[in-house]
Each structure stands twice: as C-alpha cells, then as structure tokens.
Amino acid sequence: MERTLSYVDAIREATDLEMARDAGVVLFGLDVDDPKAILGTTRGLAGKYGGDRVFGTPLSEDAMCGAAIGMALAGLRPIHVHIRMDFVLLAMNQLVNMAAKTHSMFGGQEHVPLVVRSIIGKSWGQGAQHSQGLYPLFMHVPGLKVVAPSTPYDAKGCLAAAVRDDNPVMFVEHRILYYQKGRVPEGDYVVAPGKARVAVPGREVTLVGISYMQVECLRAQRYLEEVSVSAEVIDPIWLAPLDIGTIEASVRRTGRLIVVDNGWMTCGAGAEIVASLAERMQDAPGWKLRRMGFAPVPCPTTPSLEALFYPNARTIAAAAFDLVKGAPQGWLPAARADLKLIEFKGPF
Amino acid sequence: MKRDELELTVRLYRSLRRIRRVEEEIVRVYPSDSIKSPVHLSIGQEAVATGVCEALEPRDVVFGSYRGHAMYLAKGGSLPRMIAELYGKADGCARGKGGSMHLVDVERGVMGTSAVVGTTIPNAVGYAYALKHRRENRIAVSFHGDGATEEGVFAESLNFAALKQLPILFVCENNGYAIHTHQSRRQATLDICTRVRAYGIPAETIEDGDVFRIFQAARAAAAAVRSGSPGPRYIECITSRWLEHVGPGEDFELGFRSREETEAWRKNDQVARLGGMLPAPQRSVIDEAIEAEIAEAFAFAEASPFPPAGELLMHLYR
Ligand SMILES: Cc1ncc(C[n+]2csc(CCOP(=O)(O)OP(=O)(O)O)c2C)c(N)n1
Ligand SMILES: [Mg+2]
C-alpha cells in the first residue's frame, strides 16, 4: 500500500533524512526548537541531532541569514527557517547582495549551499503583514533558485533537492498546504529543479497554479467538468529555474492559458510565465490568456474583503469558462461541499 | 490618601481595570468566532502601558506592536472602534482592514502597530526627529518587547536617536519571552539597559511591575525628554504575560514555562491592588461604568456592517 503523509510530515522527514545523510546540514531559525516546532515541521529534530545542529535563534533575521551564508562558505549546508515569508524581508540584503551573487561575483571560487524555508499565511485575519507571497522578488534575482511545492510528495523531494543544491534556494511553503495529505514514498528521492508537472491532462484550457493556487486550480478543473470544459492543470513546482517548455507545449495544444499566482500579478510569477510564452509563441495564432492573483492592495483582515482578495476555485473556473467560450458567460459554479476551501481557523 | 494621590489612583485603576476587562471580554467572546483575527493579549502586562500613558500628554504619540491593545486603550484610543476592528467591521479603527495587530487612532496619538517585530521602533524615532525639527513640544514613545531588542534595527534606532538627541521615550515591555523562548536563550546578557546606555541613552529598569513606580519613572523621563535635553530616555519594565503568546488560552501545558512562574506576578496584580486601595463604593461606580462601556462597545461592533466590496481597492494611495 502507498504511504500517505501530511505536507508537514513530508518536510520533517526530508529534513531528517538529509540531516542523517549529511552531517554538514544544520537547521536553525526563530522557534525551530520550541514546543510548536514550526507547526510540526521541525518536531523532534533538536532532540535527535542536538542543539549544535538544530537551534532556535534570537530575533535577528538579517544577521542570521548572513551567518548562514558564512556557514555555507565554510562548508556547512544551513537550512534557515522563517515562520512567515514576510519576515524574510529583513534578510533581503544578505540574500540579494551576497547569497545570490557570491558564486559569480567571486569568479566561481565560492558557492552558497543555503536553503531558506518560509511560509505564506492565508485567511482568518492574517492581514497585510502575514500573508504575502513574495517569491517573485526572488525569481527576479539571478543566482537564487525558487521552489514552491504544492504536494507532500513534492515538498519532500524538493526539500531534499534544495539541501543538496550548491546554490541558495528559496523554499516557499504555504500554511494552507500544511493540511494536505498525499502519497509520499519512504526513503530518499529528489524532485529536481527545473521540471514542471502536468497534474491533470486536458484539452481546452491550461491552468497553471502556483503554490497554494495549484490546489484551487485542481478544484477549478473539477468545476469545469460540470460545464464539459476539459482543463489541463500544470504545477510549475520550481519557479527558478522555470520549466517554461512544459507550459508552452500545453498552451500550444489548448490555445488558452490561465496563470493563477499566489501573489500580486504585477511583475509576478504569472507575468513572467506569460511574457516568456509571448516571446516563444509568436508563431502561434490567436491564443488567449488571463492572469489571476491577489487583488492589488495589502491583504485586509476582515473576512468580507479577504474573500474578494484571493482567487478561488470557482472564480478560476468562471474565468476559464469565459476564456473557452470567448466571451463572458455569467457562469459561476455553485459551491460544492466536496470542493470546499480548507478553512484555517486559529491558532495563529 | 491625599486628594491628588487618590485622583491618581483612580485614574490608574480605571485604566488598568478597563484594559483587563476588555481583554477578558475578548477571551469570553473568542470561541464564538466573531473575532476572526489573531489576538495577542496583554493580560498581566497592563501596568506598563497604563503607567507610561498616564505620564503622557494627549498630544504625545505612541508606536507599538501587535501586542497593542493595552497601549491603544491607555493612550485613549476609541474602544468601540477597536472592538469593531477586531470584528472586521466597517466602523473599526482601520475600517476592518487591519485587525487586532494594526490598531490605530491618530487623533489620540496612537500612530499604529506592526505585526513585524521591531518595525515601529525607527518610525517612532523618525517622528521624534520631525517633532524636534519643528520645535514642537511633544514627544514620541516606542513600545516594544524584549525580543525586539535583538533586531538590528533596535541598535540602529538607538544610535540615531542618541546622535540627534531626539525627543523620544523608549519603553521595553520585558515579559521574559518571545513566543515560547525565554530571554536567556536568546540574549547573552540579560541586561538590556546596559546595552542601551552604551549608546549614551539614560536607561532604568523597573523590576516589580508597580504601576505607580512605572508612572513616576515615565513622568520623570517624559519631562526630561520634553525639555529637549539630554535627548532620548529608556525605561525597561519587567512584566509577565499570563496567557499564551497569541490567542485566548494559556500555554503552561506546552511545558516551556510553569504556572508558578507567573504566580508571584498574579499576587502582585496591579488591578486588584489598586482596586483594594479605593473605597468600595467608589470602586464599584468605576467598575460599573467600565462594564457599561464594554457592553456598548461590543454591541456597537456587532451592529456595525462588514465593509462593502467596494472598500477592497480603496485607500491604496492617497
Ligand atoms: C521580524 C519578525 N520576526 C519574527 C516574528 C515572529 N514573532 C512574532 S511575535 C515574536 C516574539 C516577540 O517577542 P517580544 O518582542 O518580546 O514581544 P512579546 O510578544 O513578548 O510582546 C516573534 C518572534 C515577527 N513577527 N517578526
Ligand atoms: Mg517578550
């Protein structure tokens, strides 16, 4: 029988396996060794590997990121954890000016095998500073790799790949994905950089969902079956390097693309995907596209506005239906219990 | 008690009791899920915001953190609008867009609170710069936790404030913990004031949470800061958070600290202490007024509508 794990346990297991495999892997960040253990993803590791390899830090994101780079230069393989992606902003100088540039700027003499884990929050009043999907900032910077796995299987395989990578990798998690369960093989495997996955094959429209929006796209695909529209769903998994070829092949077949970003659209991952396709598909006649993402404002806490802030399966399905029909149809699927959003309700 | 002593006791008691009761009411209402927002409660820590804000003028400004209910209320922030904000309602102090972690009431000098630790410390410094620049007889106050002193921006802010001799009072609410991690596991030396003094800023610690002592220290520091010389002051108030870091419950079951640790502080509860100093009839008049005000505030929040869809894209730019 196939083994099923939660996203949380997949991350914990990948960390455990990598720490067992390579004595140079160290894990730190605020609260990695506290009773809640980063929502369980670091549970038990301090006990197993000791306080020298797994430790909580002072509230000093900038210095700890710089220190992680120093450790990496000395041959360790640090994993630096941030419980919110918003807090990574405090370490931006080290990431952008040092981690990303070290290998190239020093003529290939040094490299920075660093993994930065961070979690995007959503819903239940997380608000403006606890909900941002800032991964496009890092996609923009040459020298950083960016991955946003949406399944437990990919979470484990991508984290293993990230730890083994000799370059800085931004490993982007999503709080709502933590509740997912899925197939996760035991033992060692990697989900290597630069390969997307066709999650569901289809014919009429390609849905590309990033991070948590992959889950909403999969639900949208089911809603679209109600109106006999065949959607193909692609998970890019790695955003840098990005497997644009897989998306291009799909859009060449379906002729229609919806990219759903788990962030704002301007200069977003979706913008990059669309621009790359526009360049590569100048020979393709009449293909249609649409971007979706956060409303272009800070995330409000009130549920009435937060509901409008995010794309969801039903709004994605409606947009795809309109794209396939070539004009607004006024169709919005009735919410189905089996495709309900996972609601997050405290604790924080 | 002399008359002015009694008046001070009444004012401090009213503020302490009001904050305590508001937060207890939040705890009571929380399971109903009307408050769809994380709350970082100050129960046990009320004396700090109360003592400091009592020493301020209405025109002074305060900057704080996500654990900001006490500061907001002590500085005079509107209670009904705070509760409406927690409920995500249109009449909230941030129109329902900010929630518990982003309370604001500019009219009352509550300039805002941030969910990212340490973020508002330099904002208070910059505000103080503007006050000095314009020769205004006002001061800025930065409320922050013990954890915030570990951020680089803390050191950078102290240096600039001292360099420019700015009219700012820094207030550290040291509850010993950042989430579940004790200060001793995060700081090599626990003496925050010694570090602050190294920047040339006079600093003192108030160890026992005595609201009168906090008030007197803040009053003296505020007077010095207001006189323009010698620039910034720092007060560290040792205190105790009785509930979990975030949420309405306790956290002793997690095993990182014991209930006994908070016991001495509960015995030293300033709400009860000051209540006991007042004649019973006078106290019950105050208590009843607070209960009525709280009931009204929650009713106001319940009755307020959710913001309409059109609000989503508003207030992005001025
Ligand atoms: C820059 C940043 N890092 C981490 C966090 C997560 N976090 C939220 S509260 C907190 C503890 C802060 O402790 P302290 O400053 O002592 O304030 P207290 O909560 O005790 O009032 C942490 C680490 C954050 N919000 N911002
Ligand atoms: Mg603290």
PDB file of C-alpha atoms in Angstrom, chain A residues 143-346:
ATOM      1  CA  GLY A 143      21.647  33.370  -8.612  1.00  0.00           C
ATOM      2  CA  LEU A 144      18.709  32.386  -6.421  1.00  0.00           C
ATOM      3  CA  LYS A 145      16.621  29.299  -7.039  1.00  0.00           C
ATOM      4  CA  VAL A 146      12.965  29.371  -6.037  1.00  0.00           C
ATOM      5  CA  VAL A 147      10.652  26.437  -5.415  1.00  0.00           C
ATOM      6  CA  ALA A 148       7.039  26.365  -4.216  1.00  0.00           C
ATOM      7  CA  PRO A 149       5.895  22.741  -3.870  1.00  0.00           C
ATOM      8  CA  SER A 150       2.156  22.178  -3.534  1.00  0.00           C
ATOM      9  CA  THR A 151       2.001  18.479  -2.618  1.00  0.00           C
ATOM     10  CA  PRO A 152       3.531  16.470   0.210  1.00  0.00           C
ATOM     11  CA  TYR A 153       5.384  14.392  -2.395  1.00  0.00           C
ATOM     12  CA  ASP A 154       6.991  17.473  -3.917  1.00  0.00           C
ATOM     13  CA  ALA A 155       7.617  19.059  -0.536  1.00  0.00           C
ATOM     14  CA  LYS A 156       9.797  16.139   0.471  1.00  0.00           C
ATOM     15  CA  GLY A 157      11.523  15.726  -2.876  1.00  0.00           C
ATOM     16  CA  CYS A 158      12.114  19.431  -3.440  1.00  0.00           C
ATOM     17  CA  LEU A 159      13.488  19.994   0.041  1.00  0.00           C
ATOM     18  CA  ALA A 160      15.960  17.138  -0.462  1.00  0.00           C
ATOM     19  CA  ALA A 161      16.940  18.630  -3.826  1.00  0.00           C
ATOM     20  CA  ALA A 162      17.274  22.090  -2.263  1.00  0.00           C
ATOM     21  CA  VAL A 163      19.549  20.869   0.522  1.00  0.00           C
ATOM     22  CA  ARG A 164      21.768  19.054  -1.973  1.00  0.00           C
ATOM     23  CA  ASP A 165      21.891  22.024  -4.326  1.00  0.00           C
ATOM     24  CA  ASP A 166      25.116  24.026  -4.183  1.00  0.00           C
ATOM     25  CA  ASN A 167      23.218  27.287  -4.642  1.00  0.00           C
ATOM     26  CA  PRO A 168      20.889  29.350  -2.459  1.00  0.00           C
ATOM     27  CA  VAL A 169      17.332  28.023  -2.724  1.00  0.00           C
ATOM     28  CA  MET A 170      14.237  29.883  -1.519  1.00  0.00           C
ATOM     29  CA  PHE A 171      11.890  27.108  -0.396  1.00  0.00           C
ATOM     30  CA  VAL A 172       8.372  28.547  -0.311  1.00  0.00           C
ATOM     31  CA  GLU A 173       5.663  26.813   1.713  1.00  0.00           C
ATOM     32  CA  HIS A 174       2.040  27.722   2.218  1.00  0.00           C
ATOM     33  CA  ARG A 175       0.214  27.453   5.505  1.00  0.00           C
ATOM     34  CA  ILE A 176      -2.958  26.042   3.983  1.00  0.00           C
ATOM     35  CA  LEU A 177      -0.990  23.337   2.165  1.00  0.00           C
ATOM     36  CA  TYR A 178       0.126  22.068   5.560  1.00  0.00           C
ATOM     37  CA  TYR A 179      -3.262  20.398   5.944  1.00  0.00           C
ATOM     38  CA  GLN A 180      -2.864  18.391   2.725  1.00  0.00           C
ATOM     39  CA  LYS A 181      -2.159  14.696   2.819  1.00  0.00           C
ATOM     40  CA  GLY A 182      -0.750  12.733  -0.054  1.00  0.00           C
ATOM     41  CA  ARG A 183       1.453   9.946  -1.330  1.00  0.00           C
ATOM     42  CA  VAL A 184       4.990  10.201  -0.023  1.00  0.00           C
ATOM     43  CA  PRO A 185       7.356   7.281  -0.654  1.00  0.00           C
ATOM     44  CA  GLU A 186       9.675   6.258   2.142  1.00  0.00           C
ATOM     45  CA  GLY A 187      13.380   6.846   1.794  1.00  0.00           C
ATOM     46  CA  ASP A 188      15.356   9.016  -0.488  1.00  0.00           C
ATOM     47  CA  TYR A 189      14.229  10.791  -3.647  1.00  0.00           C
ATOM     48  CA  VAL A 190      14.533  14.231  -5.141  1.00  0.00           C
ATOM     49  CA  VAL A 191      12.221  16.386  -7.238  1.00  0.00           C
ATOM     50  CA  ALA A 192      14.919  18.086  -9.245  1.00  0.00           C
ATOM     51  CA  PRO A 193      14.981  21.772 -10.205  1.00  0.00           C
ATOM     52  CA  GLY A 194      13.505  22.896 -13.487  1.00  0.00           C
ATOM     53  CA  LYS A 195      10.798  20.325 -14.147  1.00  0.00           C
ATOM     54  CA  ALA A 196       7.084  21.110 -14.070  1.00  0.00           C
ATOM     55  CA  ARG A 197       4.351  18.505 -13.713  1.00  0.00           C
ATOM     56  CA  VAL A 198       1.159  18.072 -15.690  1.00  0.00           C
ATOM     57  CA  ALA A 199      -1.111  17.298 -12.755  1.00  0.00           C
ATOM     58  CA  VAL A 200      -4.267  16.690 -14.823  1.00  0.00           C
ATOM     59  CA  PRO A 201      -4.236  16.375 -18.616  1.00  0.00           C
ATOM     60  CA  GLY A 202      -6.886  18.258 -20.558  1.00  0.00           C
ATOM     61  CA  ARG A 203      -7.664  19.754 -23.955  1.00  0.00           C
ATOM     62  CA  GLU A 204      -9.309  23.185 -23.913  1.00  0.00           C
ATOM     63  CA  VAL A 205      -7.562  25.387 -21.405  1.00  0.00           C
ATOM     64  CA  THR A 206      -4.300  25.234 -19.448  1.00  0.00           C
ATOM     65  CA  LEU A 207      -4.444  26.202 -15.774  1.00  0.00           C
ATOM     66  CA  VAL A 208      -1.103  26.977 -14.160  1.00  0.00           C
ATOM     67  CA  GLY A 209      -1.436  27.329 -10.389  1.00  0.00           C
ATOM     68  CA  ILE A 210       1.424  28.472  -8.219  1.00  0.00           C
ATOM     69  CA  SER A 211       1.918  27.275  -4.650  1.00  0.00           C
ATOM     70  CA  TYR A 212      -1.477  27.041  -2.918  1.00  0.00           C
ATOM     71  CA  MET A 213      -3.242  28.228  -6.083  1.00  0.00           C
ATOM     72  CA  GLN A 214      -2.377  24.823  -7.581  1.00  0.00           C
ATOM     73  CA  VAL A 215      -4.946  23.340  -5.203  1.00  0.00           C
ATOM     74  CA  GLU A 216      -7.541  25.892  -6.282  1.00  0.00           C
ATOM     75  CA  CYS A 217      -6.775  25.121  -9.945  1.00  0.00           C
ATOM     76  CA  LEU A 218      -7.286  21.409  -9.351  1.00  0.00           C
ATOM     77  CA  ARG A 219     -10.683  22.187  -7.852  1.00  0.00           C
ATOM     78  CA  ALA A 220     -11.468  24.552 -10.711  1.00  0.00           C
ATOM     79  CA  GLN A 221     -10.735  21.724 -13.136  1.00  0.00           C
ATOM     80  CA  ARG A 222     -13.427  19.652 -11.384  1.00  0.00           C
ATOM     81  CA  TYR A 223     -15.927  22.519 -11.505  1.00  0.00           C
ATOM     82  CA  LEU A 224     -15.213  22.909 -15.211  1.00  0.00           C
ATOM     83  CA  GLU A 225     -16.210  19.276 -15.786  1.00  0.00           C
ATOM     84  CA  GLU A 226     -19.740  20.366 -14.814  1.00  0.00           C
ATOM     85  CA  VAL A 227     -19.875  22.500 -17.949  1.00  0.00           C
ATOM     86  CA  SER A 228     -17.958  19.950 -20.038  1.00  0.00           C
ATOM     87  CA  VAL A 229     -14.811  22.001 -20.298  1.00  0.00           C
ATOM     88  CA  SER A 230     -11.606  19.978 -20.325  1.00  0.00           C
ATOM     89  CA  ALA A 231      -8.854  21.756 -18.405  1.00  0.00           C
ATOM     90  CA  GLU A 232      -5.215  20.796 -18.169  1.00  0.00           C
ATOM     91  CA  VAL A 233      -3.617  21.660 -14.820  1.00  0.00           C
ATOM     92  CA  ILE A 234       0.115  22.281 -14.560  1.00  0.00           C
ATOM     93  CA  ASP A 235       2.173  22.722 -11.419  1.00  0.00           C
ATOM     94  CA  PRO A 236       5.446  24.528 -12.239  1.00  0.00           C
ATOM     95  CA  ILE A 237       6.850  23.390  -8.834  1.00  0.00           C
ATOM     96  CA  TRP A 238      10.185  25.146  -9.432  1.00  0.00           C
ATOM     97  CA  LEU A 239       9.821  28.815 -10.330  1.00  0.00           C
ATOM     98  CA  ALA A 240      13.525  29.378 -10.872  1.00  0.00           C
ATOM     99  CA  PRO A 241      14.677  27.616 -12.895  1.00  0.00           C
ATOM    100  CA  LEU A 242      11.259  27.564 -14.549  1.00  0.00           C
ATOM    101  CA  ASP A 243      10.169  24.779 -16.909  1.00  0.00           C
ATOM    102  CA  ILE A 244       8.519  27.021 -19.459  1.00  0.00           C
ATOM    103  CA  GLY A 245       8.717  24.270 -22.112  1.00  0.00           C
ATOM    104  CA  THR A 246       6.095  22.093 -20.428  1.00  0.00           C
ATOM    105  CA  ILE A 247       3.719  25.051 -20.146  1.00  0.00           C
ATOM    106  CA  GLU A 248       4.367  26.083 -23.747  1.00  0.00           C
ATOM    107  CA  ALA A 249       3.657  22.589 -25.070  1.00  0.00           C
ATOM    108  CA  SER A 250       0.361  22.580 -23.194  1.00  0.00           C
ATOM    109  CA  VAL A 251      -0.742  26.033 -24.350  1.00  0.00           C
ATOM    110  CA  ARG A 252       0.136  25.155 -27.941  1.00  0.00           C
ATOM    111  CA  ARG A 253      -2.368  22.305 -27.648  1.00  0.00           C
ATOM    112  CA  THR A 254      -5.130  24.042 -25.671  1.00  0.00           C
ATOM    113  CA  GLY A 255      -4.704  27.539 -27.118  1.00  0.00           C
ATOM    114  CA  ARG A 256      -5.718  29.039 -23.784  1.00  0.00           C
ATOM    115  CA  LEU A 257      -3.878  29.830 -20.588  1.00  0.00           C
ATOM    116  CA  ILE A 258      -4.844  30.961 -17.127  1.00  0.00           C
ATOM    117  CA  VAL A 259      -1.985  31.553 -14.694  1.00  0.00           C
ATOM    118  CA  VAL A 260      -3.061  31.832 -11.086  1.00  0.00           C
ATOM    119  CA  ASP A 261      -0.468  33.462  -8.891  1.00  0.00           C
ATOM    120  CA  ASN A 262      -0.363  33.168  -5.139  1.00  0.00           C
ATOM    121  CA  GLY A 263       0.665  36.793  -5.012  1.00  0.00           C
ATOM    122  CA  TRP A 264       0.110  40.098  -6.733  1.00  0.00           C
ATOM    123  CA  MET A 265       0.118  39.972 -10.527  1.00  0.00           C
ATOM    124  CA  THR A 266       2.333  42.940 -11.352  1.00  0.00           C
ATOM    125  CA  CYS A 267       5.839  41.611 -12.016  1.00  0.00           C
ATOM    126  CA  GLY A 268       4.619  38.310 -10.600  1.00  0.00           C
ATOM    127  CA  ALA A 269       5.412  34.708 -11.466  1.00  0.00           C
ATOM    128  CA  GLY A 270       2.372  34.736 -13.761  1.00  0.00           C
ATOM    129  CA  ALA A 271       3.681  37.830 -15.517  1.00  0.00           C
ATOM    130  CA  GLU A 272       6.977  36.059 -16.129  1.00  0.00           C
ATOM    131  CA  ILE A 273       5.272  32.936 -17.460  1.00  0.00           C
ATOM    132  CA  VAL A 274       3.041  34.941 -19.780  1.00  0.00           C
ATOM    133  CA  ALA A 275       5.895  37.111 -21.045  1.00  0.00           C
ATOM    134  CA  SER A 276       8.104  34.085 -21.745  1.00  0.00           C
ATOM    135  CA  LEU A 277       5.289  32.398 -23.650  1.00  0.00           C
ATOM    136  CA  ALA A 278       4.555  35.545 -25.623  1.00  0.00           C
ATOM    137  CA  GLU A 279       8.163  35.559 -26.746  1.00  0.00           C
ATOM    138  CA  ARG A 280       8.273  31.878 -27.586  1.00  0.00           C
ATOM    139  CA  MET A 281       4.858  31.599 -29.218  1.00  0.00           C
ATOM    140  CA  GLN A 282       4.922  34.489 -31.663  1.00  0.00           C
ATOM    141  CA  ASP A 283       4.200  31.969 -34.408  1.00  0.00           C
ATOM    142  CA  ALA A 284       1.087  30.619 -32.686  1.00  0.00           C
ATOM    143  CA  PRO A 285      -2.116  32.254 -33.878  1.00  0.00           C
ATOM    144  CA  GLY A 286      -4.785  33.606 -31.588  1.00  0.00           C
ATOM    145  CA  TRP A 287      -4.010  32.017 -28.258  1.00  0.00           C
ATOM    146  CA  LYS A 288      -5.766  33.574 -25.329  1.00  0.00           C
ATOM    147  CA  LEU A 289      -4.599  34.224 -21.826  1.00  0.00           C
ATOM    148  CA  ARG A 290      -5.621  35.572 -18.475  1.00  0.00           C
ATOM    149  CA  ARG A 291      -3.703  36.254 -15.295  1.00  0.00           C
ATOM    150  CA  MET A 292      -5.226  35.926 -11.847  1.00  0.00           C
ATOM    151  CA  GLY A 293      -3.789  36.712  -8.437  1.00  0.00           C
ATOM    152  CA  PHE A 294      -4.228  38.762  -5.297  1.00  0.00           C
ATOM    153  CA  ALA A 295      -6.180  41.999  -5.541  1.00  0.00           C
ATOM    154  CA  PRO A 296      -3.626  44.817  -5.934  1.00  0.00           C
ATOM    155  CA  VAL A 297      -3.855  46.005  -2.330  1.00  0.00           C
ATOM    156  CA  PRO A 298      -2.470  44.848   1.031  1.00  0.00           C
ATOM    157  CA  CYS A 299      -4.465  41.874   2.322  1.00  0.00           C
ATOM    158  CA  PRO A 300      -7.351  43.080   4.503  1.00  0.00           C
ATOM    159  CA  THR A 301      -8.176  41.210   7.701  1.00  0.00           C
ATOM    160  CA  THR A 302     -11.948  41.425   7.544  1.00  0.00           C
ATOM    161  CA  PRO A 303     -13.471  38.235   6.115  1.00  0.00           C
ATOM    162  CA  SER A 304     -15.807  40.183   3.845  1.00  0.00           C
ATOM    163  CA  LEU A 305     -12.904  41.725   1.916  1.00  0.00           C
ATOM    164  CA  GLU A 306     -10.446  38.881   2.339  1.00  0.00           C
ATOM    165  CA  ALA A 307     -12.852  36.642   0.427  1.00  0.00           C
ATOM    166  CA  LEU A 308     -12.582  39.025  -2.537  1.00  0.00           C
ATOM    167  CA  PHE A 309      -8.829  39.395  -2.213  1.00  0.00           C
ATOM    168  CA  TYR A 310      -7.954  35.846  -3.303  1.00  0.00           C
ATOM    169  CA  PRO A 311      -8.804  33.943  -6.472  1.00  0.00           C
ATOM    170  CA  ASN A 312     -10.563  30.676  -5.678  1.00  0.00           C
ATOM    171  CA  ALA A 313     -11.652  27.543  -7.495  1.00  0.00           C
ATOM    172  CA  ARG A 314     -14.997  28.997  -8.511  1.00  0.00           C
ATOM    173  CA  THR A 315     -13.652  32.317  -9.800  1.00  0.00           C
ATOM    174  CA  ILE A 316     -10.889  30.461 -11.661  1.00  0.00           C
ATOM    175  CA  ALA A 317     -13.434  28.089 -13.210  1.00  0.00           C
ATOM    176  CA  ALA A 318     -15.614  31.027 -14.239  1.00  0.00           C
ATOM    177  CA  ALA A 319     -12.665  32.791 -15.863  1.00  0.00           C
ATOM    178  CA  ALA A 320     -11.637  29.619 -17.689  1.00  0.00           C
ATOM    179  CA  PHE A 321     -15.179  29.077 -18.924  1.00  0.00           C
ATOM    180  CA  ASP A 322     -15.312  32.618 -20.302  1.00  0.00           C
ATOM    181  CA  LEU A 323     -11.935  32.149 -21.975  1.00  0.00           C
ATOM    182  CA  VAL A 324     -13.046  28.916 -23.631  1.00  0.00           C
ATOM    183  CA  LYS A 325     -16.335  30.446 -24.802  1.00  0.00           C
ATOM    184  CA  GLY A 326     -14.619  33.609 -25.960  1.00  0.00           C
ATOM    185  CA  ALA A 327     -16.972  35.961 -24.107  1.00  0.00           C
ATOM    186  CA  PRO A 328     -18.307  36.487 -20.586  1.00  0.00           C
ATOM    187  CA  GLN A 329     -20.901  33.803 -19.833  1.00  0.00           C
ATOM    188  CA  GLY A 330     -22.006  34.881 -16.366  1.00  0.00           C
ATOM    189  CA  TRP A 331     -21.432  31.366 -15.076  1.00  0.00           C
ATOM    190  CA  LEU A 332     -20.144  30.874 -11.545  1.00  0.00           C
ATOM    191  CA  PRO A 333     -20.365  27.305 -10.278  1.00  0.00           C
ATOM    192  CA  ALA A 334     -22.376  26.712  -7.129  1.00  0.00           C
ATOM    193  CA  ALA A 335     -20.045  25.875  -4.248  1.00  0.00           C
ATOM    194  CA  ARG A 336     -19.712  22.126  -3.775  1.00  0.00           C
ATOM    195  CA  ALA A 337     -19.043  20.577  -0.387  1.00  0.00           C
ATOM    196  CA  ASP A 338     -16.528  18.134  -1.854  1.00  0.00           C
ATOM    197  CA  LEU A 339     -14.552  21.044  -3.316  1.00  0.00           C
ATOM    198  CA  LYS A 340     -14.729  23.262  -0.285  1.00  0.00           C
ATOM    199  CA  LEU A 341     -11.856  25.528   0.608  1.00  0.00           C
ATOM    200  CA  ILE A 342      -9.799  24.373   3.507  1.00  0.00           C
ATOM    201  CA  GLU A 343     -10.671  26.898   6.141  1.00  0.00           C
ATOM    202  CA  PHE A 344      -7.973  27.895   8.541  1.00  0.00           C
ATOM    203  CA  LYS A 345      -9.167  28.957  11.930  1.00  0.00           C
ATOM    204  CA  GLY A 346      -6.609  29.677  14.623  1.00  0.00           C
TER     205      GLY A 346
END
